[in-house]
Amino acid sequence: MNLAELHPGAKAVIVKVKGHGSFRKRIMEMGFIKGQLVEVIKRTPFRGPSEYNVMGYHVSLRPNEAHLIEVITPEMAADLPEQQFEGIIDLDKLKTSVNQEGKNIQVAFVGNPNCGKTSLFNFVSGAREHVGNYSGVTVEAQYNTYDFNGYHFLLTDLPGTYSLTAYTPEELYVRKHIFHNNPDIVVNVIDASNLERNLYLTTQLIDMDIKVVIALNMYDDLKNSGAFLDIDKLSRLLGIPIIPTVATKGEGLNELFNKVIDVYENRDPNVRHVHINYGREVEQSIQAIRQTIKEDTLFPVSMSHRFLAIKLLEQDGHAIRFVTKHQVNKDILKTGYHEISRIEGILSESSEAIITDAKYGFISGALKETLKPGYSRRWFHTNAIDKILTHKFSGMPLFLFFMFLMFYATFQLGSYPMDWIDSGVGLLNEFLKQVLPAGMFNDLITDGIITGVGSVLVFLPNILILFLFISFMEDTGYMARAAFMMDKVMHKIGLHGRSFIPLIMGFGCNVPAIMATRTIRNRTDRLLTILITPFMSCSARLPVYILFVGAFFPNNPTSVLIGLYLTGILLAVVTAHLFNKTLFKSKEAPFVMELPPYRIPSFRSIVKHMWDKSEQYLKKVGGVILIAVVIIWVMGYFPREVEFSKDYHTEMALLKHQMNQTSDSIEMETCQRQLTTLHIQMESEHLSQSYLGKVGRLIEPVIAPLGFEWRMGIALLSGTAAKEVVVGTMGVLLQANEGAEPDEQTLMFRLRELKYEAGEKAGQPVFTPIIALAFLVFVLIYSPCIGVVSAIAKETGRWRWALFMVTYTTFLAWILAFAVKQIGTLFF
């Protein structure tokens, strides 16, 4: 808890003082230090300052200042497990206890994309966060813990960012996290082979006046190039300790965290706050703005005044909004605009460019004094590979070949383990039918859970193969090249080349793909990319595709599968072009994107990524899919008492009696087939009169023009929870029946054999290849799952965009499925 939460009369012991720069120094000089007892004397009305007693002095603090002081009550200190107390608890014992509590250190990892930040985070914490060799893999903070040398580290892996401006959501996210969460130490991870570019972010951390430790990562690359870096001298110039690391091998990590402890405990002599000299005119403007901020007595003190002044000079939109919200007399912004006008008039350049040039000048000067460059062959192999993979003639055919190979392997290689799992599920189901006592519980377990969940589980190998290819392309750096090659195509439809990476990620899962759009700087481009990403066939749709393609297009499954994916891409292109002409009319954004060097991904990294995705899939199977199939089974199972068109039980009893009376094998086989047919007819008739059947009949008029039967409507409705549920629902609705031949127990066979029971179409197959194709097109396009809808609302900040997505995709799905059915019927 913090000091602002205490009521008058309450006492507490200070654990930690957060905040930055002069505020932290001033507050500690006044006696607010770790282990000190503080008492709340009184509060003023209207959330004004409160009076506190510390070290015998009465001191007033505003609520936003008191909020930055973490405390625990004396009782809480006494209860800490590390220290046992007997009798009277004196202040010295409380301080000892507080020191134990103060060994919780909050560490935030900050760095450029591709600097190895997430690799370092994963190695230390044992996390399985994906490491991709392109920007924007980590699109939100990841959290974990780490215990080292008696300290408990609360680790945060922040999104990769090149700077702390407010151009992109991840830049603003990192900046807000540092100011709002006040990490004790920021670990700035730097690519040792690209110091000049990486140190730009470091200069902004220096301006923020916070505690920083630099992890000089990929240090082996720098040494192998023959370069020499005077680390101690660079550390003194920056006022920041620097520790060489190789995150992928775990080298230097113990030294890094020992240094974090030293900086946290104020034991490192090299730590000092430096001011980057931006030149006489800019420094004069910074000082003028800082002085105006200080004069506003009610202005928040949690942010470094120098950093805020620099951001105002850079005309940073978020900084301007922050000042507008908190300033009282409007003088801060007035001074800022005056100083911008003054220095731009004197130096004939935009204030932002002046500050950026000064930062790079500082970096260049520091590296001239400390770095002796070497020669790196790091880019030699990358350039050689790029001559082939990104060549104007060979690049695109190779990309299409890789896509074909991915889908071919997903379908063909995945079919073998899929059959093994399918057989295992069938044997388990049959075993449980025999072992469990007959009744509703038996039916729930076998016909409901095992059949429904098993129908989805069998596609796990296909999911793994798909993510193997996607992970390999991400980790090697090829994904960034694909975006590079596709920029011209994306530009033609009004999108940015960066949009290609989220769209490709959408083949895995639409949720992280939508989150990855944060790397697109232009809001309009970002919103447009979000609205077309669900057209990319995610892995959740893959089980539906494989089921229906295998059932109705067994002779050319790869072609149909690729056709579905290409249809989704084509729809995304057409929709983007249409929206660009109507909803969004934005100015063109430049294509700026890092092309990292190729790297050979580690086997450990790829396996971790595959396991992570399979774990998510299995959790979904055991979560939302399990719940959905149970609900569907219950709705299909009740009511038990329905009025049948004929007495099935009597007819089946007669057939069983006839089988017992005869020894003729042919007659027995005939009776068995009739018995199976009667059983199927009875179950189908019961299902049509169940609660589920009533819901299906209710929505059937809407989907009837598409050639869809009510069972298909139920499956589509359940698919809004998760697309895999479509398969699980069909598994429950069309469960294999006792007495069927082994090959007839498969869901594919049941789909092919499903017939209309009544009406004009009685006896006709429900699914034909044309109807199956129309169904697949509908599944490809219609409303994304709940997770995607939620992600759209979160990323756009408005539910209206999510509802718009659900509406227009479902409407488009109906139109195109209708077109497929009509055209297909006309020609075939």
Short mmCIF file of N, CA and C in Angstrom, two decimals, residues 42-113:
data_model
loop_
_atom_site.label_atom_id
_atom_site.label_comp_id
_atom_site.label_asym_id
_atom_site.label_seq_id
_atom_site.Cartn_x
_atom_site.Cartn_y
_atom_site.Cartn_z
N LYS A 42 -3.06 14.73 9.95
CA LYS A 42 -4.40 15.16 9.50
C LYS A 42 -4.39 15.35 7.98
N ARG A 43 -5.59 15.40 7.44
CA ARG A 43 -5.78 15.65 6.03
C ARG A 43 -6.56 16.94 5.84
N THR A 44 -6.26 17.66 4.77
CA THR A 44 -7.05 18.86 4.45
C THR A 44 -8.22 18.47 3.55
N PRO A 45 -9.28 19.29 3.52
CA PRO A 45 -10.45 18.96 2.69
C PRO A 45 -10.13 18.95 1.19
N PHE A 46 -11.03 18.37 0.44
CA PHE A 46 -10.99 18.36 -1.03
C PHE A 46 -9.71 17.73 -1.56
N ARG A 47 -9.24 16.66 -0.88
CA ARG A 47 -8.05 15.92 -1.31
C ARG A 47 -6.83 16.83 -1.46
N GLY A 48 -6.70 17.77 -0.51
CA GLY A 48 -5.52 18.63 -0.48
C GLY A 48 -4.37 17.92 0.21
N PRO A 49 -3.31 18.66 0.59
CA PRO A 49 -2.14 18.04 1.25
C PRO A 49 -2.52 17.42 2.59
N SER A 50 -1.73 16.44 2.99
CA SER A 50 -1.88 15.81 4.31
C SER A 50 -0.63 16.09 5.13
N GLU A 51 -0.80 16.10 6.46
CA GLU A 51 0.32 16.37 7.36
C GLU A 51 0.82 15.05 7.95
N TYR A 52 2.14 14.88 7.95
CA TYR A 52 2.75 13.64 8.44
C TYR A 52 3.84 13.98 9.46
N ASN A 53 4.02 13.06 10.41
CA ASN A 53 5.09 13.18 11.40
C ASN A 53 6.16 12.15 11.06
N VAL A 54 7.36 12.63 10.71
CA VAL A 54 8.47 11.73 10.39
C VAL A 54 9.73 12.31 11.02
N MET A 55 10.44 11.50 11.80
CA MET A 55 11.66 11.90 12.49
C MET A 55 11.43 13.10 13.41
N GLY A 56 10.21 13.23 13.95
CA GLY A 56 9.91 14.33 14.86
C GLY A 56 9.53 15.61 14.17
N TYR A 57 9.54 15.62 12.81
CA TYR A 57 9.15 16.82 12.07
C TYR A 57 7.75 16.62 11.48
N HIS A 58 7.02 17.71 11.38
CA HIS A 58 5.70 17.68 10.73
C HIS A 58 5.87 18.17 9.29
N VAL A 59 5.55 17.30 8.35
CA VAL A 59 5.77 17.59 6.93
C VAL A 59 4.46 17.41 6.19
N SER A 60 4.17 18.30 5.21
CA SER A 60 2.96 18.15 4.40
C SER A 60 3.32 17.62 3.02
N LEU A 61 2.48 16.71 2.53
CA LEU A 61 2.66 16.13 1.19
C LEU A 61 1.32 16.13 0.47
N ARG A 62 1.35 16.38 -0.82
CA ARG A 62 0.14 16.24 -1.63
C ARG A 62 -0.18 14.76 -1.83
N PRO A 63 -1.44 14.44 -2.17
CA PRO A 63 -1.80 13.03 -2.39
C PRO A 63 -0.97 12.35 -3.47
N ASN A 64 -0.67 13.09 -4.57
CA ASN A 64 0.11 12.44 -5.63
C ASN A 64 1.55 12.20 -5.21
N GLU A 65 2.06 12.97 -4.23
CA GLU A 65 3.40 12.72 -3.70
C GLU A 65 3.38 11.54 -2.73
N ALA A 66 2.38 11.55 -1.85
CA ALA A 66 2.26 10.45 -0.87
C ALA A 66 2.00 9.11 -1.55
N HIS A 67 1.39 9.17 -2.72
CA HIS A 67 1.09 7.95 -3.47
C HIS A 67 2.38 7.22 -3.89
N LEU A 68 3.50 7.95 -3.98
CA LEU A 68 4.75 7.37 -4.43
C LEU A 68 5.58 6.76 -3.30
N ILE A 69 5.04 6.80 -2.08
CA ILE A 69 5.78 6.24 -0.93
C ILE A 69 5.09 4.97 -0.47
N GLU A 70 5.74 3.82 -0.69
CA GLU A 70 5.19 2.53 -0.29
C GLU A 70 5.46 2.30 1.19
N VAL A 71 4.43 1.81 1.90
CA VAL A 71 4.55 1.58 3.34
C VAL A 71 3.89 0.26 3.71
N ILE A 72 4.25 -0.22 4.90
CA ILE A 72 3.53 -1.33 5.52
C ILE A 72 3.27 -0.95 6.97
N THR A 73 2.23 -1.51 7.56
CA THR A 73 1.92 -1.22 8.95
C THR A 73 2.91 -1.95 9.85
N PRO A 74 3.11 -1.47 11.08
CA PRO A 74 3.99 -2.19 12.01
C PRO A 74 3.54 -3.64 12.22
N GLU A 75 2.22 -3.88 12.20
CA GLU A 75 1.72 -5.24 12.38
C GLU A 75 2.12 -6.13 11.20
N MET A 76 2.04 -5.57 10.01
CA MET A 76 2.45 -6.33 8.82
C MET A 76 3.94 -6.65 8.87
N ALA A 77 4.73 -5.69 9.34
CA ALA A 77 6.17 -5.92 9.45
C ALA A 77 6.46 -7.03 10.44
N ALA A 78 5.71 -7.07 11.52
CA ALA A 78 5.91 -8.09 12.54
C ALA A 78 5.55 -9.47 12.03
N ASP A 79 4.61 -9.54 11.09
CA ASP A 79 4.14 -10.83 10.57
C ASP A 79 5.00 -11.37 9.44
N LEU A 80 6.00 -10.62 8.99
CA LEU A 80 6.82 -11.12 7.89
C LEU A 80 7.55 -12.38 8.31
N PRO A 81 7.58 -13.43 7.49
CA PRO A 81 8.12 -14.73 7.89
C PRO A 81 9.62 -14.73 8.12
N GLU A 82 10.35 -13.77 7.52
CA GLU A 82 11.81 -13.81 7.63
C GLU A 82 12.31 -13.46 9.03
N GLN A 83 11.48 -12.83 9.86
CA GLN A 83 11.93 -12.36 11.16
C GLN A 83 10.91 -12.75 12.23
N GLN A 84 11.36 -13.39 13.29
CA GLN A 84 10.48 -13.77 14.39
C GLN A 84 10.61 -12.74 15.51
N PHE A 85 9.51 -12.31 16.09
CA PHE A 85 9.53 -11.32 17.15
C PHE A 85 8.89 -11.88 18.42
N GLU A 86 9.45 -11.52 19.54
CA GLU A 86 8.87 -11.92 20.83
C GLU A 86 8.80 -10.68 21.71
N GLY A 87 7.71 -10.56 22.45
CA GLY A 87 7.57 -9.43 23.34
C GLY A 87 7.34 -8.14 22.61
N ILE A 88 7.99 -7.08 23.07
CA ILE A 88 7.78 -5.74 22.50
C ILE A 88 8.52 -5.64 21.17
N ILE A 89 7.84 -5.04 20.18
CA ILE A 89 8.45 -4.83 18.87
C ILE A 89 9.00 -3.41 18.84
N ASP A 90 10.33 -3.27 18.83
CA ASP A 90 10.89 -1.91 18.78
C ASP A 90 11.20 -1.50 17.35
N LEU A 91 11.61 -0.26 17.19
CA LEU A 91 11.80 0.30 15.87
C LEU A 91 12.94 -0.39 15.12
N ASP A 92 13.98 -0.79 15.82
CA ASP A 92 15.10 -1.48 15.15
C ASP A 92 14.65 -2.78 14.52
N LYS A 93 13.80 -3.51 15.24
CA LYS A 93 13.29 -4.77 14.69
C LYS A 93 12.38 -4.50 13.48
N LEU A 94 11.60 -3.43 13.57
CA LEU A 94 10.75 -3.09 12.43
C LEU A 94 11.59 -2.76 11.21
N LYS A 95 12.70 -2.06 11.42
CA LYS A 95 13.58 -1.71 10.30
C LYS A 95 14.17 -2.96 9.66
N THR A 96 14.52 -3.94 10.50
CA THR A 96 15.05 -5.20 9.98
C THR A 96 14.02 -5.88 9.10
N SER A 97 12.78 -5.90 9.61
CA SER A 97 11.69 -6.52 8.86
C SER A 97 11.43 -5.79 7.55
N VAL A 98 11.48 -4.46 7.60
CA VAL A 98 11.25 -3.66 6.40
C VAL A 98 12.34 -3.89 5.37
N ASN A 99 13.57 -4.09 5.84
CA ASN A 99 14.65 -4.38 4.89
C ASN A 99 14.37 -5.66 4.12
N GLN A 100 13.76 -6.65 4.80
CA GLN A 100 13.39 -7.88 4.10
C GLN A 100 12.32 -7.58 3.06
N GLU A 101 11.31 -6.79 3.45
CA GLU A 101 10.24 -6.44 2.52
C GLU A 101 10.79 -5.60 1.36
N GLY A 102 11.81 -4.80 1.63
CA GLY A 102 12.40 -3.95 0.61
C GLY A 102 13.28 -4.69 -0.37
N LYS A 103 13.40 -5.98 -0.24
CA LYS A 103 14.18 -6.76 -1.20
C LYS A 103 13.36 -7.21 -2.38
N ASN A 104 12.16 -6.68 -2.52
CA ASN A 104 11.37 -6.87 -3.74
C ASN A 104 11.72 -5.75 -4.72
N ILE A 105 12.33 -6.11 -5.83
CA ILE A 105 12.79 -5.11 -6.78
C ILE A 105 12.00 -5.23 -8.08
N GLN A 106 11.38 -4.14 -8.49
CA GLN A 106 10.64 -4.11 -9.75
C GLN A 106 11.60 -3.72 -10.87
N VAL A 107 11.72 -4.61 -11.87
CA VAL A 107 12.65 -4.39 -12.97
C VAL A 107 11.86 -4.40 -14.28
N ALA A 108 12.05 -3.37 -15.10
CA ALA A 108 11.41 -3.31 -16.41
C ALA A 108 12.48 -3.42 -17.49
N PHE A 109 12.27 -4.33 -18.46
CA PHE A 109 13.19 -4.49 -19.59
C PHE A 109 12.72 -3.60 -20.74
N VAL A 110 13.61 -2.72 -21.18
CA VAL A 110 13.30 -1.79 -22.26
C VAL A 110 14.40 -1.90 -23.32
N GLY A 111 14.01 -1.86 -24.59
CA GLY A 111 15.01 -1.92 -25.65
C GLY A 111 14.39 -1.88 -27.02
N ASN A 112 15.26 -1.74 -28.03
CA ASN A 112 14.81 -1.75 -29.43
C ASN A 112 14.31 -3.13 -29.82
N PRO A 113 13.47 -3.22 -30.85
CA PRO A 113 13.14 -4.54 -31.41
C PRO A 113 14.43 -5.23 -31.88
#
